[in-house]
Coordinates of C-alpha atoms in Angstrom, one line a residue:
M121 CA 10.0 7.5 25.8
A122 CA 7.1 5.2 24.2
S123 CA 9.1 2.3 25.2
K124 CA 9.0 3.1 28.8
L125 CA 5.7 4.3 28.6
L126 CA 4.7 0.9 27.4
R127 CA 6.5 -0.8 30.0
Q128 CA 5.1 1.5 32.8
T129 CA 1.5 0.5 31.7
L130 CA 2.4 -3.5 31.5
T131 CA 3.5 -3.3 35.0
K132 CA 0.1 -1.9 36.5
T133 CA -1.9 -4.6 33.9
N134 CA -1.9 -8.4 33.1
R135 CA 1.4 -8.9 31.0
T136 CA 0.3 -12.0 30.0
A137 CA -2.5 -10.8 28.3
A138 CA -0.9 -7.4 26.9
I139 CA 2.5 -8.3 26.2
R140 CA 1.4 -9.6 22.9
C141 CA -1.3 -7.0 21.7
F142 CA 1.6 -4.5 20.5
S143 CA 3.1 -4.7 16.9
T144 CA 6.7 -6.7 16.5
A145 CA 8.1 -2.9 16.6
A146 CA 6.9 -2.2 20.0
S147 CA 7.0 -5.9 21.8
V148 CA 10.9 -6.3 21.0
A149 CA 11.2 -4.3 24.0
F150 CA 9.9 -7.2 26.0
P151 CA 10.7 -11.1 27.3
S152 CA 9.2 -13.7 25.2
E153 CA 7.8 -15.6 27.4
Y154 CA 4.6 -13.6 27.8
E155 CA 2.4 -15.5 25.6
Y156 CA -1.5 -16.2 25.8
P157 CA -1.9 -19.5 27.4
T158 CA -4.6 -20.9 26.3
G159 CA -5.0 -19.2 22.6
I160 CA -6.6 -16.7 21.1
T161 CA -10.4 -17.0 19.5
M162 CA -11.8 -14.5 17.2
K163 CA -14.4 -14.7 14.5
G164 CA -14.5 -19.0 14.8
V165 CA -11.1 -19.3 14.7
K166 CA -8.8 -20.6 17.1
I167 CA -4.7 -19.7 17.3
S168 CA -2.0 -20.3 19.5
G169 CA -0.9 -17.0 19.6
R170 CA -0.9 -13.8 17.8
P171 CA 0.1 -14.6 14.2
L172 CA 3.6 -13.2 12.2
Y173 CA 2.7 -10.4 10.3
L174 CA 3.3 -10.6 6.8
D175 CA 1.0 -7.7 5.5
M176 CA 2.8 -4.8 5.4
Q177 CA 1.1 -3.5 2.3
A178 CA -2.1 -3.3 3.9
T179 CA -0.4 -1.6 7.1
T180 CA 2.8 -1.0 9.1
P181 CA 3.4 -1.0 12.6
V182 CA 4.2 2.3 13.9
D183 CA 7.6 2.8 14.6
P184 CA 8.6 3.8 18.3
R185 CA 10.5 6.6 16.8
V186 CA 7.6 7.8 15.1
L187 CA 5.1 7.4 18.4
D188 CA 7.7 9.2 20.5
S189 CA 7.5 12.4 18.1
M190 CA 3.8 12.3 18.4
L191 CA 3.0 11.6 22.0
T192 CA 3.7 14.9 23.5
F193 CA 1.2 16.5 21.1
Y194 CA -1.4 14.6 22.5
L195 CA -0.1 15.0 26.4
S196 CA 0.7 18.6 26.8
R197 CA 1.1 20.6 23.4
Y198 CA -2.7 19.8 22.3
G199 CA -3.5 23.4 20.7
N200 CA -5.0 23.9 17.5
P201 CA -2.8 24.5 14.8
H202 CA -5.4 27.3 13.7
S203 CA -5.5 29.1 17.0
R204 CA -3.5 32.3 16.2
T205 CA -3.9 34.1 19.6
H206 CA -2.1 31.8 21.7
L207 CA 1.5 29.6 22.5
Y208 CA -0.6 26.2 22.3
G209 CA -1.8 26.9 18.9
W210 CA 1.5 28.5 17.9
E211 CA 3.7 25.4 18.7
S212 CA 1.3 23.2 17.2
E213 CA 1.4 24.9 13.8
T214 CA 5.2 25.2 14.4
A215 CA 5.1 21.3 14.4
V216 CA 2.8 21.0 11.3
E217 CA 4.9 23.2 9.4
T218 CA 7.7 20.9 10.3
A219 CA 6.3 17.7 9.4
R220 CA 5.1 19.3 6.1
A221 CA 8.8 20.1 5.4
Q222 CA 9.8 16.6 5.9
V223 CA 7.3 15.2 3.5
A224 CA 8.0 17.5 1.0
A225 CA 11.8 16.5 1.4
L226 CA 11.2 12.8 0.7
I227 CA 9.4 13.5 -2.7
G228 CA 11.8 16.3 -3.6
A229 CA 9.0 19.2 -3.3
S230 CA 8.4 22.4 -2.1
P231 CA 6.5 22.3 1.7
K232 CA 4.3 24.9 -0.1
E233 CA 3.2 22.0 -2.6
I234 CA 2.3 19.6 0.4
V235 CA -1.6 19.8 1.1
F236 CA -2.8 17.3 4.4
T237 CA -5.5 14.9 4.0
S238 CA -6.9 12.2 5.9
G239 CA -5.2 9.6 4.1
A240 CA -4.4 8.3 0.1
T241 CA -7.9 7.8 -0.6
E242 CA -8.8 11.2 -0.2
S243 CA -5.9 12.1 -1.8
N244 CA -6.9 10.5 -4.6
N245 CA -10.5 11.5 -4.7
I246 CA -9.3 15.3 -4.7
S247 CA -6.8 14.7 -7.5
I248 CA -8.9 12.8 -9.5
K249 CA -12.6 14.5 -9.3
G250 CA -11.0 17.9 -8.1
V251 CA -8.9 18.3 -11.7
M252 CA -11.9 17.2 -13.7
H253 CA -14.2 19.1 -12.1
F254 CA -12.3 22.3 -12.2
Y255 CA -11.3 21.9 -16.1
K256 CA -14.6 20.5 -16.7
D257 CA -15.4 23.3 -19.7
K258 CA -12.6 21.9 -21.8
K259 CA -11.1 18.9 -20.5
R260 CA -13.8 15.6 -20.8
H261 CA -11.4 12.3 -20.6
I262 CA -9.4 10.4 -18.3
I263 CA -6.9 7.5 -18.7
T264 CA -6.0 5.2 -15.6
T265 CA -5.0 1.8 -15.9
Q266 CA -7.0 -1.6 -15.3
T267 CA -5.2 -2.4 -12.1
E268 CA -5.2 0.9 -10.1
H269 CA -6.3 1.0 -6.5
K270 CA -10.0 0.7 -5.9
C271 CA -10.5 4.3 -4.7
V272 CA -8.9 5.2 -8.1
L273 CA -11.2 3.2 -10.1
D274 CA -14.3 4.2 -8.3
S275 CA -13.5 7.8 -8.8
C276 CA -13.5 7.4 -12.4
R277 CA -16.6 5.5 -12.5
H278 CA -18.0 8.3 -10.7
L279 CA -17.1 10.7 -13.2
Q280 CA -18.3 8.9 -16.0
Q281 CA -21.7 8.9 -14.5
E282 CA -21.5 12.7 -14.7
G283 CA -20.6 12.3 -18.5
F284 CA -16.7 12.2 -18.5
E285 CA -15.2 9.6 -20.7
V286 CA -12.5 7.1 -19.3
T287 CA -10.0 5.2 -20.8
Y288 CA -8.8 2.2 -18.9
L289 CA -5.3 1.3 -20.3
P290 CA -4.7 -2.9 -20.1
V291 CA -1.2 -4.4 -18.9
G292 CA 1.0 -6.9 -19.9
S293 CA 1.5 -10.4 -18.3
D294 CA 4.1 -8.2 -16.2
G295 CA 1.5 -5.9 -14.9
L296 CA 3.1 -2.8 -16.7
I297 CA 1.5 -0.7 -19.2
D298 CA 2.6 0.0 -22.5
L299 CA 3.7 3.6 -23.2
D300 CA 2.9 3.5 -27.0
R301 CA -0.8 2.3 -26.0
L302 CA -0.9 5.2 -23.6
V303 CA 0.5 8.0 -26.1
K304 CA -2.3 6.6 -28.4
E305 CA -5.1 7.1 -26.2
I306 CA -4.2 10.7 -25.5
R307 CA -6.8 13.1 -26.9
P308 CA -6.8 17.0 -26.7
D309 CA -9.8 17.0 -24.0
T310 CA -7.9 14.7 -21.8
G311 CA -7.6 16.2 -18.6
L312 CA -5.4 13.7 -16.6
V313 CA -3.6 10.9 -16.7
S314 CA -3.3 8.5 -13.5
V315 CA -1.1 5.6 -12.9
M316 CA -0.2 3.9 -9.5
A317 CA 3.5 4.2 -9.2
V318 CA 3.8 0.7 -7.1
N319 CA 0.8 -1.6 -7.1
N320 CA -0.3 -2.3 -3.9
E321 CA -0.9 -6.2 -4.8
I322 CA 1.5 -7.2 -6.9
G323 CA 4.5 -4.7 -5.9
V324 CA 4.7 -3.9 -9.6
V325 CA 6.9 -0.5 -10.0
Q326 CA 5.4 1.9 -13.3
P327 CA 7.6 3.5 -15.6
V328 CA 6.7 6.6 -14.1
E329 CA 9.5 8.7 -15.2
E330 CA 8.6 7.8 -18.9
I331 CA 5.4 8.4 -18.5
G332 CA 5.5 11.6 -16.7
K333 CA 8.0 13.0 -19.7
I334 CA 4.9 11.6 -22.3
C335 CA 2.6 13.7 -20.0
K336 CA 4.9 16.7 -20.5
E337 CA 5.2 16.2 -24.1
F338 CA 1.3 16.7 -24.6
N339 CA 0.8 19.2 -21.8
V340 CA -1.5 16.7 -19.4
P341 CA -1.7 16.8 -16.1
F342 CA -0.2 13.4 -14.3
H343 CA -1.4 12.0 -11.3
T344 CA 0.2 9.0 -9.1
D345 CA -1.1 6.9 -6.2
A346 CA 2.3 7.1 -4.5
A347 CA 1.0 5.1 -1.3
Q348 CA 3.0 1.9 -1.9
A349 CA 6.0 3.8 -3.2
L350 CA 6.9 6.3 -0.1
G351 CA 9.7 5.9 1.8
K352 CA 10.2 2.5 -0.2
I353 CA 11.5 3.6 -3.7
K354 CA 13.3 7.0 -4.5
V355 CA 10.5 9.3 -5.2
D356 CA 11.3 12.7 -6.9
V357 CA 8.3 14.6 -8.0
E358 CA 10.8 16.8 -10.6
K359 CA 12.0 13.8 -12.3
W360 CA 8.7 12.2 -12.5
N361 CA 7.0 15.3 -13.9
V362 CA 4.3 14.5 -11.8
S363 CA 1.5 17.4 -11.1
L364 CA -0.5 15.4 -8.3
M365 CA 1.1 12.8 -5.8
S366 CA -1.2 10.9 -3.7
L367 CA 0.4 9.6 -0.1
S368 CA -0.3 7.8 2.8
G369 CA 0.9 7.8 7.1
H370 CA 0.5 4.2 7.8
K371 CA 2.4 2.7 4.7
I372 CA 5.6 3.8 5.9
Y373 CA 5.4 3.2 10.0
G374 CA 3.2 6.3 10.7
P375 CA -0.2 6.5 12.3
K376 CA -3.3 5.4 10.3
G377 CA -6.0 8.5 9.4
V378 CA -3.1 10.6 8.1
G379 CA -2.0 11.4 4.3
A380 CA -1.1 14.0 2.4
L381 CA -1.5 15.5 -1.6
Y382 CA 1.6 16.9 -3.2
L383 CA 0.2 19.8 -5.4
R384 CA 2.3 21.2 -8.3
R385 CA 3.1 24.9 -8.1
R386 CA 4.6 25.6 -11.4
P387 CA 3.0 24.9 -14.0
R388 CA 0.5 25.2 -11.3
I389 CA -2.4 22.7 -11.1
R390 CA -5.4 23.5 -9.8
V391 CA -8.5 21.5 -8.1
E392 CA -12.2 21.6 -7.1
P393 CA -12.0 21.1 -3.3
Q394 CA -14.3 18.0 -2.1
M395 CA -15.2 19.3 1.1
N396 CA -16.6 22.6 2.4
G397 CA -15.6 24.4 6.0
G398 CA -13.3 26.6 7.3
G399 CA -10.5 27.0 4.3
Q400 CA -7.5 25.3 6.1
E401 CA -4.9 24.1 4.0
R402 CA -5.3 26.4 1.5
G403 CA -9.1 25.5 0.8
I404 CA -8.1 22.8 -0.8
R405 CA -9.0 20.5 2.6
S406 CA -11.1 22.2 5.0
G407 CA -10.9 20.7 8.5
T408 CA -8.6 21.0 11.5
V409 CA -5.3 19.7 10.8
P410 CA -4.8 16.6 13.3
T411 CA -1.2 17.8 14.7
P412 CA -0.5 14.7 16.7
L413 CA -0.8 12.4 13.3
V414 CA 0.8 14.8 11.1
V415 CA 3.7 15.1 13.1
G416 CA 3.9 11.2 13.0
M417 CA 3.8 11.0 9.1
G418 CA 6.5 14.1 9.1
A419 CA 8.9 11.9 11.3
A420 CA 8.5 8.5 9.4
C421 CA 9.2 10.3 6.3
E422 CA 12.6 11.9 8.0
L423 CA 13.5 8.3 9.0
A424 CA 12.5 6.9 5.6
M425 CA 14.5 9.1 4.1
K426 CA 17.4 8.1 6.4
E427 CA 16.9 4.4 6.3
M428 CA 15.4 3.8 3.1
E429 CA 18.8 2.1 1.2
Y430 CA 19.7 0.0 4.5
D431 CA 16.0 -1.2 4.5
E432 CA 15.5 -2.1 0.9
N433 CA 18.9 -3.9 1.0
R434 CA 17.6 -5.7 4.4
I435 CA 14.4 -6.4 2.9
K436 CA 15.3 -7.6 -0.3
G437 CA 17.2 -10.4 1.4
L438 CA 14.1 -11.3 3.1
Q439 CA 12.2 -11.6 0.1
E440 CA 14.7 -13.9 -1.4
R441 CA 14.7 -16.0 1.4
L442 CA 11.4 -16.7 1.1
L443 CA 10.8 -17.5 -2.0
N444 CA 14.2 -19.5 -2.4
G445 CA 12.8 -21.6 0.7
I446 CA 9.3 -22.1 -0.9
R447 CA 10.4 -22.9 -4.0
E448 CA 13.4 -25.2 -2.6
K449 CA 10.6 -27.3 -1.3
I450 CA 7.7 -27.3 -3.5
D451 CA 7.0 -26.8 -7.3
G452 CA 4.1 -25.1 -9.0
V453 CA 5.4 -21.8 -7.3
V454 CA 4.5 -18.7 -9.7
V455 CA 5.2 -15.1 -8.9
N456 CA 2.6 -12.5 -10.0
G457 CA 4.0 -9.6 -11.6
S458 CA 7.5 -8.6 -12.8
M459 CA 10.4 -9.3 -10.7
D460 CA 12.6 -6.9 -12.8
R461 CA 10.4 -4.0 -11.8
R462 CA 9.2 -4.6 -8.4
Y463 CA 9.3 -3.2 -4.8
V464 CA 11.0 -5.8 -3.3
G465 CA 8.8 -5.8 0.1
N466 CA 6.1 -7.6 -2.3
L467 CA 5.9 -11.0 -2.7
N468 CA 2.8 -12.1 -4.5
L469 CA 2.9 -15.7 -5.4
S470 CA 0.3 -18.5 -6.6
F471 CA 0.5 -21.8 -5.6
A472 CA -0.7 -24.5 -8.4
Y473 CA -3.1 -27.3 -7.5
V474 CA -4.4 -25.5 -4.3
E475 CA -7.3 -24.5 -3.2
G476 CA -7.2 -20.8 -2.5
E477 CA -9.5 -20.1 0.5
S478 CA -8.3 -23.3 2.0
L479 CA -4.8 -22.4 1.8
L480 CA -5.3 -18.8 3.5
M481 CA -7.5 -20.2 6.4
G482 CA -4.7 -22.9 6.7
L483 CA -2.1 -20.3 7.1
K484 CA -3.7 -18.5 10.4
E485 CA -0.5 -18.5 12.2
V486 CA 0.4 -16.0 9.3
A487 CA -1.1 -12.4 8.8
V488 CA -1.3 -12.5 5.2
S489 CA -3.7 -11.4 2.2
S490 CA -5.0 -13.1 -0.4
G491 CA -5.2 -12.1 -4.1
S492 CA -8.8 -13.1 -4.0
A493 CA -11.2 -10.4 -2.8
C494 CA -14.2 -11.9 -0.8
T495 CA -18.0 -10.7 -2.0
S496 CA -21.1 -11.5 -0.1
A497 CA -22.2 -14.0 -2.6
S498 CA -18.9 -15.5 -4.3
L499 CA -15.0 -15.8 -4.1
E500 CA -14.2 -13.9 -7.1
P501 CA -10.4 -13.6 -8.2
S502 CA -8.6 -10.5 -7.9
Y503 CA -9.1 -7.9 -10.9
V504 CA -5.4 -6.8 -10.6
L505 CA -4.5 -10.6 -11.6
R506 CA -7.6 -10.8 -14.4
A507 CA -6.0 -7.9 -15.6
L508 CA -2.4 -9.9 -16.1
G509 CA -3.9 -12.7 -17.7
V510 CA -3.4 -14.9 -15.0
D511 CA -5.5 -17.9 -14.8
E512 CA -8.8 -18.4 -12.8
D513 CA -7.8 -21.0 -10.6
M514 CA -4.2 -19.6 -10.2
A515 CA -5.4 -16.2 -9.2
H516 CA -7.8 -18.3 -6.5
T517 CA -4.4 -19.3 -4.8
S518 CA -2.6 -16.3 -4.9
I519 CA -0.9 -15.1 -1.3
R520 CA 0.3 -11.7 -0.9
F521 CA 3.4 -11.8 1.6
G522 CA 4.3 -8.1 2.6
I523 CA 7.8 -8.0 4.5
G524 CA 9.0 -5.1 6.2
R525 CA 11.1 -2.9 8.5
F526 CA 10.8 -5.2 11.4
T527 CA 10.2 -8.3 9.8
T528 CA 13.1 -10.7 11.0
E529 CA 14.8 -13.7 9.4
E530 CA 12.9 -16.3 12.1
E531 CA 9.4 -14.8 11.0
I532 CA 10.7 -15.4 7.3
D533 CA 11.7 -19.5 7.8
R534 CA 8.6 -19.9 10.2
A535 CA 6.4 -18.7 7.3
V536 CA 8.1 -21.0 4.6
E537 CA 7.9 -23.8 7.2
L538 CA 4.3 -23.1 7.6
T539 CA 3.1 -22.3 3.8
V540 CA 5.2 -25.4 2.4
K541 CA 3.4 -27.7 5.1
Q542 CA -0.2 -26.2 4.2
V543 CA 0.6 -26.3 0.2
E544 CA 1.4 -29.8 1.0
K545 CA -1.0 -31.0 3.0
L546 CA -3.9 -29.9 0.4
R547 CA -1.8 -31.2 -2.7
E548 CA -2.3 -34.5 -1.0
M549 CA -5.8 -34.2 -1.0
S550 CA -5.9 -32.8 -4.6
P551 CA -7.0 -35.3 -7.5
L552 CA -5.6 -32.9 -10.1
Y553 CA -2.5 -32.9 -8.4
E554 CA -2.0 -36.7 -8.3
M555 CA -2.7 -36.7 -12.1
V556 CA -0.1 -33.9 -12.7
K557 CA 2.0 -36.1 -11.1
E558 CA 1.4 -39.3 -13.4
G559 CA 2.1 -37.2 -16.5
I560 CA -1.7 -36.3 -17.3
D561 CA -1.8 -33.0 -19.5
I562 CA -4.9 -32.0 -17.4
K563 CA -5.7 -28.8 -19.6
Q564 CA -6.4 -31.3 -22.3
I565 CA -9.2 -33.0 -20.5
Q566 CA -12.7 -32.8 -21.5
W567 CA -14.5 -32.4 -18.4
A568 CA -18.3 -33.3 -18.9
Q569 CA -20.9 -31.6 -17.4
H570 CA -23.6 -32.7 -15.4

């Protein structure tokens, strides 16, 4: 249905301009000869056409099957799911509860433990602030890691300003926490342990099952940000012993603007709501539940449950193709984070003797992210890579390649070609690389200051 609607739309519009506006997922239905005749110019950058998309940790294209499930709730079944007096409300409510069950099934939970939110950021805020505020009379300490998503770190800093204490666990060079260190940091007044399941930047999978066992032993609630884990690795709330879990729709080929929070019922975990209103979602998240978005997230979860194993095997092959293809042609390529405990669709690489911003700008035909975060004043290396102990110059040259369900072998091969070409070009202009080729150990050089 979605593909049919797209085709009908294009017959009424300029195909040349419209065809490449769709994601890889949708555009597969159309011939490839429709391209931008004069290229694209945006933010001062001109490229020949839409770049290859390899940034799946940032967001994923909506699966056309997910879009199909959503359309009817925009066009004909548009009732408010909280309207209890007519058919429109009843059918929307039924659809929301079906989606709730689909999300719950993917993580091994009860539908009654799923609360819909606007995304993982809101779920993280409710989990961290909500738990600590509810138990504030007895619990004043929280434990997290140095490599968490920014919304978790900022929520913890917010609590510090309110007088709570926060312990930020370091990670090893592989990106993993030390479980013995976690045990030592737990105190009688520890109210929450929050550790991300799969890191968004380096793809490292933390030992969440072992963390859950430790938290259960010390009777401390365990929260995990599973936005990058959902639908990509097997998630089981019982095995992991999590009390709260944050989930996102747009990381699993669902729509943006919707997420979910898992809240354990037995033993029950309580949170203080962060929003006041009509008391929807058991009073935890007031506001009208957006039926089409929730339906889309539910459909995405159901698809992930069916296709996760196939997707993982296929994406693993593409990741190996990408890494081997680059390493066969150039040296000085370092994988950031553990290769043994890693989600296969995330490959974070650093390239020695290359200036990071130039590399990213040179790869304008490939949509990827850098491990470096731009600030208004300077280009700072990623705090995640700094926590791993990555040298500042290597942290500046990191590129995160995100591979997904709709990525093709041809796209991987083209990404390898463009990456190798740009790295070689920049190294030709690098005096440091020339010195290394001559056998000079540049780390032993005493540079004069002017």
